[in-house]
Short mmCIF file of C-alpha atoms in Angstrom, two decimals:
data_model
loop_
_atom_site.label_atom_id
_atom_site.label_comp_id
_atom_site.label_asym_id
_atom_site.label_seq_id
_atom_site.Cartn_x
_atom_site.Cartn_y
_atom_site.Cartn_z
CA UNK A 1 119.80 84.72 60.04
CA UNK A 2 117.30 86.67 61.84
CA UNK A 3 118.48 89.84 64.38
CA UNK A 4 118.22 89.54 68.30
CA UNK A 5 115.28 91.30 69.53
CA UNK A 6 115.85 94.39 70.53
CA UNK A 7 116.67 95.03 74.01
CA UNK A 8 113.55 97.04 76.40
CA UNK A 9 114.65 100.00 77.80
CA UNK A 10 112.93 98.91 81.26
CA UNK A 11 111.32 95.85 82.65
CA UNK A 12 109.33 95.88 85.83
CA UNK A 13 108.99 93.02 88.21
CA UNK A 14 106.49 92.42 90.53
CA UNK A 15 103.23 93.87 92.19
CA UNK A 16 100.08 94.21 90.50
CA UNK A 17 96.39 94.58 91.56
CA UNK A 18 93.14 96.44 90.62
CA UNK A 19 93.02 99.97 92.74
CA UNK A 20 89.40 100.80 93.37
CA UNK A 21 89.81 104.47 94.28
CA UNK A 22 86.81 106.60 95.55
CA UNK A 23 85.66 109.00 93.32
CA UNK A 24 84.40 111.42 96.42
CA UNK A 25 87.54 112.66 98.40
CA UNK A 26 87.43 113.01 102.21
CA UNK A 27 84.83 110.64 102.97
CA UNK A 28 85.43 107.47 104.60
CA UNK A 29 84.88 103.82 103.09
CA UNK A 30 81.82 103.48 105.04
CA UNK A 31 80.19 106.01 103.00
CA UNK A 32 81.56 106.03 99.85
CA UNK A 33 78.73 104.68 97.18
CA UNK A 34 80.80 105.39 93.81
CA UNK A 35 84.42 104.15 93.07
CA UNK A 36 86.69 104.24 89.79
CA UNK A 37 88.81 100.69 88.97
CA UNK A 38 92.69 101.56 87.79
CA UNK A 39 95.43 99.53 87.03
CA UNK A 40 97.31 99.46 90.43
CA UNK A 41 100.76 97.95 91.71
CA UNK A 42 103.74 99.58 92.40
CA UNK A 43 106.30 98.32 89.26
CA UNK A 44 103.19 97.76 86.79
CA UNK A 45 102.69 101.97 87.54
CA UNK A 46 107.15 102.07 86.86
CA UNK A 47 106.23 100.52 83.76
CA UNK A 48 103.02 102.37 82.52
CA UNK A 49 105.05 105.52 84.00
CA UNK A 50 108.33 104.90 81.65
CA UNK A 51 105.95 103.95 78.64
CA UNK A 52 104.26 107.29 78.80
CA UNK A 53 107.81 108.97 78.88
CA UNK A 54 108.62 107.23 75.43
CA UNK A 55 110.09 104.09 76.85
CA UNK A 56 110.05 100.41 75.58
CA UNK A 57 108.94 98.73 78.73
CA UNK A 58 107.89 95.79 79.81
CA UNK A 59 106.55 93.89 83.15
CA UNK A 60 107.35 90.63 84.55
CA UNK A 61 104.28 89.55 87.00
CA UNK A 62 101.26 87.15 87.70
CA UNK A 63 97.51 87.81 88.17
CA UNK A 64 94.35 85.49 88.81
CA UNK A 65 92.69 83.69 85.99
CA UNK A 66 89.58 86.26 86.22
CA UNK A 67 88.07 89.25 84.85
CA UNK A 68 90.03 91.61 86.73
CA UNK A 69 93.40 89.60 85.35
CA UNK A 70 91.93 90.00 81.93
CA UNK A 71 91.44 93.66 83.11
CA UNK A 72 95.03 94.45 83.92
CA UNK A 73 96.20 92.88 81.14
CA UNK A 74 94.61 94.79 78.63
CA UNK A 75 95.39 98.24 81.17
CA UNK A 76 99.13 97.44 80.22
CA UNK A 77 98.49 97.20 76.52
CA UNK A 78 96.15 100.41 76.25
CA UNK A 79 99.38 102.11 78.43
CA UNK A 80 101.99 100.29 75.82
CA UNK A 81 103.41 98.10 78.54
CA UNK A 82 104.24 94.90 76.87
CA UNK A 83 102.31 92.06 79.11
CA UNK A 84 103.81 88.99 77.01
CA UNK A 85 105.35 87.93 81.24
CA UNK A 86 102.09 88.84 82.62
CA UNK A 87 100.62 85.30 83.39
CA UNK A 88 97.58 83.76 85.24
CA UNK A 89 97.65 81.39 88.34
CA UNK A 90 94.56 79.57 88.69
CA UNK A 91 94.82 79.15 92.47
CA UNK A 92 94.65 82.57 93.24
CA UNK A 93 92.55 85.63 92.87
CA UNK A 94 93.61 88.83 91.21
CA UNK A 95 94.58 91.30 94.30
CA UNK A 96 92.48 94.74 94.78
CA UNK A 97 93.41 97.74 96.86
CA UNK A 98 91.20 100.26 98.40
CA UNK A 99 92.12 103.62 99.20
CA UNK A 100 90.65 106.45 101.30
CA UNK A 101 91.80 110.18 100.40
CA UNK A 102 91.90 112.93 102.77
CA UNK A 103 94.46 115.65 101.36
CA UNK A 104 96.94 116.37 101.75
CA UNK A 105 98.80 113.78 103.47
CA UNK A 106 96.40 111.05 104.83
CA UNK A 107 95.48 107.91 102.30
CA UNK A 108 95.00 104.60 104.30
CA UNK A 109 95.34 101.91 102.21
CA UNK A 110 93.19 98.13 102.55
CA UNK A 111 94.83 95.42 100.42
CA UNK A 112 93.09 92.29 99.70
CA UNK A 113 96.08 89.67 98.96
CA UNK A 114 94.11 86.76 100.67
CA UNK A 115 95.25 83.75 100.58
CA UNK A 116 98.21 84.49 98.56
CA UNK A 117 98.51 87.42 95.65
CA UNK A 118 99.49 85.98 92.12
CA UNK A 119 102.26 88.03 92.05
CA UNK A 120 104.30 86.25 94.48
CA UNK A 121 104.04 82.94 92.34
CA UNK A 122 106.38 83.95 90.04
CA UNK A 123 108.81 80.98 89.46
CA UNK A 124 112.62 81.26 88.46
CA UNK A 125 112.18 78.51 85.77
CA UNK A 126 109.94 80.71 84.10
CA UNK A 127 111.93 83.92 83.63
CA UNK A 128 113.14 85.55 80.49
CA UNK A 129 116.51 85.80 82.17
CA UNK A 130 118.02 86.89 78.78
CA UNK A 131 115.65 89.55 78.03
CA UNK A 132 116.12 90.65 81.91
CA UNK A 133 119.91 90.42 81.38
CA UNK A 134 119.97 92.62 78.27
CA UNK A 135 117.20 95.26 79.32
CA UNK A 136 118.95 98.62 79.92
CA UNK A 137 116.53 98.91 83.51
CA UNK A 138 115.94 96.18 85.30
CA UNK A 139 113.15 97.54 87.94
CA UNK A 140 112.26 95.42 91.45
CA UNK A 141 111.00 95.62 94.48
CA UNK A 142 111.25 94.65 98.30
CA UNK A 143 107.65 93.26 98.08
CA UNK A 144 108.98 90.70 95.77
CA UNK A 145 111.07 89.46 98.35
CA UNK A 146 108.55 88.96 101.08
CA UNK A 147 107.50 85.70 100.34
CA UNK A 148 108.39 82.47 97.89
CA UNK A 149 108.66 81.50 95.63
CA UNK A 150 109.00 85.75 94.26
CA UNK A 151 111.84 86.08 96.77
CA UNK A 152 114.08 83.09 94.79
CA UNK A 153 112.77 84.43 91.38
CA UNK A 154 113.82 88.22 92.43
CA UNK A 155 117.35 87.01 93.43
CA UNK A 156 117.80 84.85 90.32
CA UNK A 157 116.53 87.61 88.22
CA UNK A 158 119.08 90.11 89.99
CA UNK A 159 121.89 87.57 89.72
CA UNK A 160 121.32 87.09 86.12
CA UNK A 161 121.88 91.15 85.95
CA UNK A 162 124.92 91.05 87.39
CA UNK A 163 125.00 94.64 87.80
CA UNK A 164 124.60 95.40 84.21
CA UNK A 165 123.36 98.40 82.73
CA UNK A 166 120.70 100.28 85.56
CA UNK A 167 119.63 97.21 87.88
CA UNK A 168 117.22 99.28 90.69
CA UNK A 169 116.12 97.63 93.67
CA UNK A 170 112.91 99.95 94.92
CA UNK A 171 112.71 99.77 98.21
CA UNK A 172 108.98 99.58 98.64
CA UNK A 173 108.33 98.68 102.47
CA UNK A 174 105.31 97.31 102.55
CA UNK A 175 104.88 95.48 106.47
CA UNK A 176 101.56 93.71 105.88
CA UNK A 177 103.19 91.75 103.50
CA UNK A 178 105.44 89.73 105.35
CA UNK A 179 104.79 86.74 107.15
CA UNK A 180 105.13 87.31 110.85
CA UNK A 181 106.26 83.71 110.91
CA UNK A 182 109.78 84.24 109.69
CA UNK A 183 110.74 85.07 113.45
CA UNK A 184 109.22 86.26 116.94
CA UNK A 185 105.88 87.19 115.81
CA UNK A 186 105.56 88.98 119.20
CA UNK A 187 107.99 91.42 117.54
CA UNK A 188 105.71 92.02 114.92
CA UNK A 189 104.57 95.76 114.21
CA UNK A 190 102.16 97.25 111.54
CA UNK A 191 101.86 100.52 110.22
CA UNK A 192 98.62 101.94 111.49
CA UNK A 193 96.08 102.38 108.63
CA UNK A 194 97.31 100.34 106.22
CA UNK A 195 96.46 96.44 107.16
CA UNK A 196 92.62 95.20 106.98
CA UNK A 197 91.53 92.75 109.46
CA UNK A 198 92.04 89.87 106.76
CA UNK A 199 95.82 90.50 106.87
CA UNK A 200 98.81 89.27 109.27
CA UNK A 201 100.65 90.54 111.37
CA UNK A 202 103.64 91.70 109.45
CA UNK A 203 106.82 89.89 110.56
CA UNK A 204 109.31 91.98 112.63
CA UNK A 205 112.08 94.30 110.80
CA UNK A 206 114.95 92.81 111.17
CA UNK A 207 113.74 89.84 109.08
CA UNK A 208 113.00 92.36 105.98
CA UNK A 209 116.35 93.59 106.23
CA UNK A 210 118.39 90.48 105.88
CA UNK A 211 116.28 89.90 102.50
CA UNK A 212 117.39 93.38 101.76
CA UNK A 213 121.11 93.22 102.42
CA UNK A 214 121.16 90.75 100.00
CA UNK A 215 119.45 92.33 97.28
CA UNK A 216 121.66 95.55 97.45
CA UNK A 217 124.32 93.29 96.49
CA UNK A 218 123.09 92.92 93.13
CA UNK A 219 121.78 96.67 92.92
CA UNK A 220 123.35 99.56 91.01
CA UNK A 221 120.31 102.19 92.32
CA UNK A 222 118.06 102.19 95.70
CA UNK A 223 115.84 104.37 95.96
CA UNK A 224 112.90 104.61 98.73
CA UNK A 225 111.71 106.77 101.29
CA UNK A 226 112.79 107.52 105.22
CA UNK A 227 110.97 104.54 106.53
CA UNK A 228 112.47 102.48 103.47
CA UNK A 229 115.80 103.23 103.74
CA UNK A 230 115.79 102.62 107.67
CA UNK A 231 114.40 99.02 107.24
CA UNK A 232 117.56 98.87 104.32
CA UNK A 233 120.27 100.08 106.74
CA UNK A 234 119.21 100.94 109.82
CA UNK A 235 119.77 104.90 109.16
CA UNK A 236 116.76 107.48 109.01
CA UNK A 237 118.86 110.69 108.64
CA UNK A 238 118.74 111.34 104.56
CA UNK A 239 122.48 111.44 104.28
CA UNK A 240 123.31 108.63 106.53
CA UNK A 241 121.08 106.50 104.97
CA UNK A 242 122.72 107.42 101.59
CA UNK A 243 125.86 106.79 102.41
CA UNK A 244 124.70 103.40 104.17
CA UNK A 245 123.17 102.40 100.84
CA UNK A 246 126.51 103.10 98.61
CA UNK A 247 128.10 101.09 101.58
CA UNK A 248 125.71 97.85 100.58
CA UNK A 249 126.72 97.96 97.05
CA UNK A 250 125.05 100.36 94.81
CA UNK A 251 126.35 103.20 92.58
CA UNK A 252 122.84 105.60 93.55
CA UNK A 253 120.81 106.37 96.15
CA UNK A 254 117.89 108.10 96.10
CA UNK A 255 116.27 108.96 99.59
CA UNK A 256 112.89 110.68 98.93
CA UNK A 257 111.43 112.81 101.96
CA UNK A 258 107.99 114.31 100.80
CA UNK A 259 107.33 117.55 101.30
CA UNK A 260 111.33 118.36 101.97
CA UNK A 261 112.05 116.79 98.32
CA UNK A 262 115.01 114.31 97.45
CA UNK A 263 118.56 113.63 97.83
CA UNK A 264 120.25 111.62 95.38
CA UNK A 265 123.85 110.54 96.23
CA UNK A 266 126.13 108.87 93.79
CA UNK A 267 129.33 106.77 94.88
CA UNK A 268 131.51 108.88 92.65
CA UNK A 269 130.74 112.19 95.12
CA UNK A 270 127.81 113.83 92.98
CA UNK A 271 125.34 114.91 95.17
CA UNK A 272 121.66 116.35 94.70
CA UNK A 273 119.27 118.09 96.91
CA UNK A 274 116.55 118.99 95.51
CA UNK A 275 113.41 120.31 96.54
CA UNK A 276 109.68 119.48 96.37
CA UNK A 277 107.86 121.06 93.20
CA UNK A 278 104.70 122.46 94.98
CA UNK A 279 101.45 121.18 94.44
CA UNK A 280 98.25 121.12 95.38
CA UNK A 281 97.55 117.46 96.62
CA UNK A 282 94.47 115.43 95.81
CA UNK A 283 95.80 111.82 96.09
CA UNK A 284 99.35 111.43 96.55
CA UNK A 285 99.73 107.36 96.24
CA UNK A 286 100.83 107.34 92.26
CA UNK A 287 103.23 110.06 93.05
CA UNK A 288 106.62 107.88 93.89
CA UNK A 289 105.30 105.44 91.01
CA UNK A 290 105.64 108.62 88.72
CA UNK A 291 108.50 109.56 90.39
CA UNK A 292 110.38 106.11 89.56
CA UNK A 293 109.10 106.30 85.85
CA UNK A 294 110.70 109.43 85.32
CA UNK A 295 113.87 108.49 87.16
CA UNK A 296 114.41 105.73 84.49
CA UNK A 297 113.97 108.00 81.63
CA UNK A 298 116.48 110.28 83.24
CA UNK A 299 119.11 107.93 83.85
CA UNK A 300 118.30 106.53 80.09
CA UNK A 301 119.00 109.94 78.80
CA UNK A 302 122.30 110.06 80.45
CA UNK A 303 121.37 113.43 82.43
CA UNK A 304 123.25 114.76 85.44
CA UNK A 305 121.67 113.72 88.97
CA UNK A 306 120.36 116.86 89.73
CA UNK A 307 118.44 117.35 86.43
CA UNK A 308 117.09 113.71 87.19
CA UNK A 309 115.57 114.51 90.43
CA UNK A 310 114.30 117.47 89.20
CA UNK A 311 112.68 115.92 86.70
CA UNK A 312 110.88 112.57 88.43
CA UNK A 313 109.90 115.57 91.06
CA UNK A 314 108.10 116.92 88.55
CA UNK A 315 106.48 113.82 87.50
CA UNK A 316 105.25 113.02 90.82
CA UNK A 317 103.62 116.25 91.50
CA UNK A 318 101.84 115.66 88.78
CA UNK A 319 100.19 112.38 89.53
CA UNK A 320 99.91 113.81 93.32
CA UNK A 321 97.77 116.52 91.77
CA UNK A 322 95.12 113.91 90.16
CA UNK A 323 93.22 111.20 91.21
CA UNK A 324 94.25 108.27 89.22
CA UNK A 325 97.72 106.37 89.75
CA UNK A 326 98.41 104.57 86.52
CA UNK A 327 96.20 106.51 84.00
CA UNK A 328 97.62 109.89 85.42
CA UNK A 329 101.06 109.03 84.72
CA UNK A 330 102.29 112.24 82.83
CA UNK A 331 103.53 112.67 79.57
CA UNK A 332 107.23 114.90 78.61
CA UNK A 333 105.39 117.75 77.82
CA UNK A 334 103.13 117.92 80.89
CA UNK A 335 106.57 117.10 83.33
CA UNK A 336 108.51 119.96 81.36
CA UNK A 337 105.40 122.79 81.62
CA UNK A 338 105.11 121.43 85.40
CA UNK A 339 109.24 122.46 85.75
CA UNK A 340 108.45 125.52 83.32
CA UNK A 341 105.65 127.12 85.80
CA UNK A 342 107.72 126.22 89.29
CA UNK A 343 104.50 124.68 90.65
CA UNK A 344 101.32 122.07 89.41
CA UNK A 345 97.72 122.72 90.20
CA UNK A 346 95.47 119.78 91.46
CA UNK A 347 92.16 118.85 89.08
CA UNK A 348 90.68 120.98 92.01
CA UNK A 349 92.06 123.68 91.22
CA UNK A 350 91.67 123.81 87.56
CA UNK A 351 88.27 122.88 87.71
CA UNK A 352 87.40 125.67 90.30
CA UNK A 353 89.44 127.78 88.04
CA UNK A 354 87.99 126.53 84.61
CA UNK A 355 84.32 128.41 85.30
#
């Protein structure tokens, strides 16, 4: 009689896209004449970021039937994501993402998700739910839920969990996204910088939030940043939104604020505050990706909270400090010689330092 399979220690679900980054920094698009193509999308980076960490992962997602699909796909195997859920949709292109980088703090992003991206056609019908029930992570997102039929599949998947193991819901507010038709689109707002002019207005936020009240449900972790957790609850101060996320169902919540680090609170009174590692900054859009990799691994290993958040800091000062998103993720020794030395140096600063 042959053995169950064993059981992955994460599986992503959701976004993924081609990033075409610029290779010059601080220029605009208009004059930018070289770029590098990376495996982008928020949970396909969770994945590649657990992998590198030592994790069985896997990721749950669609992509066009193109060259960029057949891109992706092998991405995830080079980065020892396995892509066995990774299927192509015919009617739809694979999605790419542009990016302009200004350090420290300023990278508008253009998505190109026209008419529909692949990875919102993933169907319920099709789901592993037993591998997804038995994984020890189960990672989503909020994007997921923006649109059908990924919003029915999310839920099923999350109901299928029910709130076994680590089940993390990342909070991933992403406005162009959502169809401004759910309600008033006079309500609608954007986040400047971020939307091209082949987008929609995004729909207004208390639509978002509905679909997120009902995913915390199923939760055991949230984790997202100040803008996040206010669509999620309706609180922007770090410990009120904390406490408002434990409130909607989950064990852990993770509120990350930049520069002034993260708080992780835990229903059973553990609390963390821990600050940024510093680093010198030279594209800071893989960071939370990195970040959410190494929060896995942590909560795999069983540490305390505060070592945790210590340790996905690390990671995502380490990705912040490097061009790439998925291809930077960091490996153990790199995140514990980045908490060793206090501090991580951008590729800037090595290579000014390396003549």
């Amino acid at each position: 009689m042959s053995q169950p399979p064993e059981p992955y220690d994460v599986i992503t679900m959701g976004r993924i896209g081609v990033d075409l980054y610029p290779l010059q920094t601080g220029v605009p698009l208009t004059r930018v004449e070289t770029f590098g193509k990376f495996l982008g999308g928020s949970p396909a980076n969770v994945a590649v970021a657990a992998a590198r960490l030592g994790r069985r992962t896997a990721l749950v997602t669609r992509t066009g039937r193109d060259p960029f699909g057949d891109y992706l796909r092998l991405q995830l195997r080079r980065f020892g994501v396995d892509d066995r859920w990774v299927t192509p949709v015919d009617a739809y292109p694979t999605p790419v993402t542009f990016c302009e980088i200004f350090p420290p703090d300023h990278f508008p992003l253009y998505f190109y998700r026209r008419p529909k991206a692949p990875d919102l056609e993933i169907r319920a019908p099709e789901l592993d739910l037993d591998a997804i029930r038995s994984a020890r992570v189960f990672w989503m997102t909020g994007t997921g839920l923006c649109a059908e039929p990924s919003r029915a599949s999310t839920l099923a998947a999350l109901r299928a969990r029910d709130r076994r193991g680590i089940t993390v819901f990342d909070l991933d507010w992403r406005p162009m996204f959502w169809d401004a038709g759910e309600e008033n689109p006079a309500a609608a707002r954007s986040a400047p910088g971020t939307r091209t002019a082949t987008e929609p207005e995004p729909c207004p936020r208390s639509a978002p939030a509905a679909r997120y009240r009902e995913a915390l449900a199923h939760a055991t972790v949230a984790v997202g940043n100040l803008d996040e957790c206010e669509i999620a609850t309706g609180e922007r101060e770090p410990h009120e939104a904390a406490r408002a996320l434990i409130a909607a169902g989950v064990e852990l919540a993770v509120v990350k604020q930049g520069p002034e680090g993260v708080l992780a609170v835990h229903r059973d009174g553990s609390v963390a505050d821990v600050p940024a590692l510093p680093v010198e900054v030279v594209n800071g859009l893989g960071a939370g990706d990195a970040f959410g990799g190494a929060l896995c691994h942590g909560l795999l290993a069983g540490w305390d909270i505060a070592r945790v958040m210590r340790y996905a800091n690390a990671a995502g000062a380490i990705v912040a400090s490097r061009l790439a998103c998925s291809s930077a993720m960091p490996f153990p020794s790199e995140v514990e010689a980045a908490l060793a030395a206090g501090s991580v140096v951008g590729e800037r600063g090595r290579a000014a330092g390396s003549g």
